Amino acid sequence: MSASAHRDDQGEWQSVCPVDALEVKRGATALVHGQAIAIFRMPDDVVYALGNHDPFAKASVIAKGIVGVRDGVPFVASPAHRHGFDLRTGQCLDDPHVSIPAYEVRVVDGLIHVGHRKMA
């Protein structure tokens, strides 16, 4: 995916793609702020962004994971070792000591914008 950066009153946001370009419950990868980011669109059109690096597999595979909901928590399961990561926070659902970066996301006029890394 191509992406372009711009500044607004709320800091730096990078345009990624139209929300309609993402398949529901499928991941896509984009280079955002110099980082490989996995982006997911849910059935209700909520969009999440996580770092694409799986700390267990030591590979960039999160965007290829299986998306679902576990106990009310939207998550992606890594395709390598099946560890689940909360799409909202990046927290591993199977190991409380592990997390991956989660990023601010907003959709404006049908275009996905990714902001800075969320603070825990």
mmCIF file of C-alpha atoms in Angstrom:
data_model
loop_
_atom_site.group_PDB
_atom_site.id
_atom_site.type_symbol
_atom_site.label_atom_id
_atom_site.label_comp_id
_atom_site.label_asym_id
_atom_site.label_seq_id
_atom_site.Cartn_x
_atom_site.Cartn_y
_atom_site.Cartn_z
ATOM 1 C CA MET A 1 0.000 0.000 0.000
ATOM 2 C CA SER A 2 1.189 3.478 -0.648
ATOM 3 C CA ALA A 3 0.988 6.056 2.087
ATOM 4 C CA SER A 4 1.584 9.772 2.446
ATOM 5 C CA ALA A 5 2.293 11.785 5.575
ATOM 6 C CA HIS A 6 0.803 15.111 6.567
ATOM 7 C CA ARG A 7 0.579 17.226 9.687
ATOM 8 C CA ASP A 8 -2.598 18.526 11.244
ATOM 9 C CA ASP A 9 -3.541 20.215 14.528
ATOM 10 C CA GLN A 10 -3.401 16.879 16.359
ATOM 11 C CA GLY A 11 0.121 15.825 15.323
ATOM 12 C CA GLU A 12 1.343 13.695 12.486
ATOM 13 C CA TRP A 13 -1.042 11.300 10.749
ATOM 14 C CA GLN A 14 -0.168 9.253 7.702
ATOM 15 C CA SER A 15 -2.780 8.498 5.052
ATOM 16 C CA VAL A 16 -2.736 4.812 4.164
ATOM 17 C CA CYS A 17 -5.622 3.808 1.895
ATOM 18 C CA PRO A 18 -9.396 4.009 1.489
ATOM 19 C CA VAL A 19 -11.187 1.902 4.100
ATOM 20 C CA ASP A 20 -13.014 0.120 1.272
ATOM 21 C CA ALA A 21 -9.658 -1.139 -0.041
ATOM 22 C CA LEU A 22 -9.305 -3.405 3.019
ATOM 23 C CA GLU A 23 -11.073 -6.735 3.139
ATOM 24 C CA VAL A 24 -13.098 -7.279 6.305
ATOM 25 C CA LYS A 25 -11.268 -9.412 8.910
ATOM 26 C CA ARG A 26 -8.134 -9.552 6.738
ATOM 27 C CA GLY A 27 -4.859 -7.833 7.425
ATOM 28 C CA ALA A 28 -2.840 -5.617 5.125
ATOM 29 C CA THR A 29 0.642 -4.202 5.593
ATOM 30 C CA ALA A 30 1.686 -0.593 5.101
ATOM 31 C CA LEU A 31 4.859 1.336 5.779
ATOM 32 C CA VAL A 32 3.856 4.031 8.272
ATOM 33 C CA HIS A 33 6.321 6.403 9.941
ATOM 34 C CA GLY A 34 9.085 4.070 8.750
ATOM 35 C CA GLN A 35 7.533 1.017 10.441
ATOM 36 C CA ALA A 36 5.776 -2.016 8.953
ATOM 37 C CA ILE A 37 2.224 -1.800 10.292
ATOM 38 C CA ALA A 38 -0.514 -4.438 10.094
ATOM 39 C CA ILE A 39 -3.921 -2.854 9.464
ATOM 40 C CA PHE A 40 -7.233 -4.625 10.070
ATOM 41 C CA ARG A 41 -10.830 -3.729 9.199
ATOM 42 C CA MET A 42 -13.576 -5.288 11.280
ATOM 43 C CA PRO A 43 -17.186 -6.028 10.173
ATOM 44 C CA ASP A 44 -18.392 -2.812 11.856
ATOM 45 C CA ASP A 45 -15.758 -0.844 9.834
ATOM 46 C CA VAL A 46 -13.626 -0.151 12.915
ATOM 47 C CA VAL A 47 -9.979 -0.153 11.816
ATOM 48 C CA TYR A 48 -7.011 -1.196 13.976
ATOM 49 C CA ALA A 49 -3.252 -0.926 13.427
ATOM 50 C CA LEU A 50 -0.549 -3.000 15.102
ATOM 51 C CA GLY A 51 3.151 -3.509 14.572
ATOM 52 C CA ASN A 52 3.594 -6.320 12.046
ATOM 53 C CA HIS A 53 6.460 -8.055 13.894
ATOM 54 C CA ASP A 54 5.568 -11.219 15.849
ATOM 55 C CA PRO A 55 7.888 -11.362 18.880
ATOM 56 C CA PHE A 56 7.443 -15.133 19.223
ATOM 57 C CA ALA A 57 8.181 -16.030 15.590
ATOM 58 C CA LYS A 58 10.665 -13.154 15.196
ATOM 59 C CA ALA A 59 9.097 -12.471 11.797
ATOM 60 C CA SER A 60 6.858 -9.853 10.178
ATOM 61 C CA VAL A 61 3.680 -11.938 9.920
ATOM 62 C CA ILE A 62 0.953 -10.323 12.056
ATOM 63 C CA ALA A 63 -0.946 -8.986 9.005
ATOM 64 C CA LYS A 64 -1.326 -12.583 7.802
ATOM 65 C CA GLY A 65 -2.977 -13.671 11.059
ATOM 66 C CA ILE A 66 -6.499 -14.877 11.728
ATOM 67 C CA VAL A 67 -8.841 -12.152 13.010
ATOM 68 C CA GLY A 68 -11.619 -12.843 15.475
ATOM 69 C CA VAL A 69 -13.150 -12.006 18.848
ATOM 70 C CA ARG A 70 -12.272 -13.795 22.092
ATOM 71 C CA ASP A 71 -14.341 -13.011 25.207
ATOM 72 C CA GLY A 72 -15.416 -9.707 23.633
ATOM 73 C CA VAL A 73 -11.857 -8.736 22.683
ATOM 74 C CA PRO A 74 -11.063 -8.178 18.989
ATOM 75 C CA PHE A 75 -7.794 -9.963 18.284
ATOM 76 C CA VAL A 76 -5.440 -11.310 15.643
ATOM 77 C CA ALA A 77 -3.776 -14.697 16.047
ATOM 78 C CA SER A 78 -0.294 -14.860 14.616
ATOM 79 C CA PRO A 79 -0.082 -17.365 11.770
ATOM 80 C CA ALA A 80 3.252 -18.635 13.085
ATOM 81 C CA HIS A 81 2.529 -19.694 16.680
ATOM 82 C CA ARG A 82 -1.158 -18.720 17.024
ATOM 83 C CA HIS A 83 -0.588 -16.308 19.912
ATOM 84 C CA GLY A 84 -3.479 -13.850 20.078
ATOM 85 C CA PHE A 85 -2.929 -10.076 20.246
ATOM 86 C CA ASP A 86 -5.601 -7.564 21.283
ATOM 87 C CA LEU A 87 -6.230 -5.344 18.252
ATOM 88 C CA ARG A 88 -6.971 -2.366 20.513
ATOM 89 C CA THR A 89 -3.823 -2.485 22.647
ATOM 90 C CA GLY A 90 -1.359 -4.985 21.150
ATOM 91 C CA GLN A 91 -1.339 -6.959 24.416
ATOM 92 C CA CYS A 92 -0.758 -10.689 23.965
ATOM 93 C CA LEU A 93 -3.812 -12.595 25.194
ATOM 94 C CA ASP A 94 -1.745 -15.707 25.883
ATOM 95 C CA ASP A 95 1.247 -14.161 27.684
ATOM 96 C CA PRO A 96 0.651 -11.009 29.781
ATOM 97 C CA HIS A 97 4.362 -10.134 29.616
ATOM 98 C CA VAL A 98 4.354 -9.672 25.835
ATOM 99 C CA SER A 99 2.821 -6.998 23.626
ATOM 100 C CA ILE A 100 3.290 -5.481 20.192
ATOM 101 C CA PRO A 101 2.872 -1.803 19.309
ATOM 102 C CA ALA A 102 -0.660 -0.510 18.729
ATOM 103 C CA TYR A 103 -1.235 2.688 16.745
ATOM 104 C CA GLU A 104 -3.859 5.400 16.738
ATOM 105 C CA VAL A 105 -6.208 5.078 13.738
ATOM 106 C CA ARG A 106 -8.893 7.321 12.356
ATOM 107 C CA VAL A 107 -11.005 7.244 9.213
ATOM 108 C CA VAL A 108 -11.707 10.612 7.608
ATOM 109 C CA ASP A 109 -13.846 10.856 4.475
ATOM 110 C CA GLY A 110 -13.358 7.127 3.903
ATOM 111 C CA LEU A 111 -9.543 7.316 4.105
ATOM 112 C CA ILE A 112 -7.565 5.501 6.812
ATOM 113 C CA HIS A 113 -5.008 7.578 8.697
ATOM 114 C CA VAL A 114 -2.503 6.063 11.139
ATOM 115 C CA GLY A 115 -1.044 8.196 13.893
ATOM 116 C CA HIS A 116 1.530 7.639 16.576
ATOM 117 C CA ARG A 117 2.052 4.575 18.714
ATOM 118 C CA LYS A 118 -0.429 4.314 21.566
ATOM 119 C CA MET A 119 1.001 4.662 25.047
ATOM 120 C CA ALA A 120 0.297 1.814 27.447
#
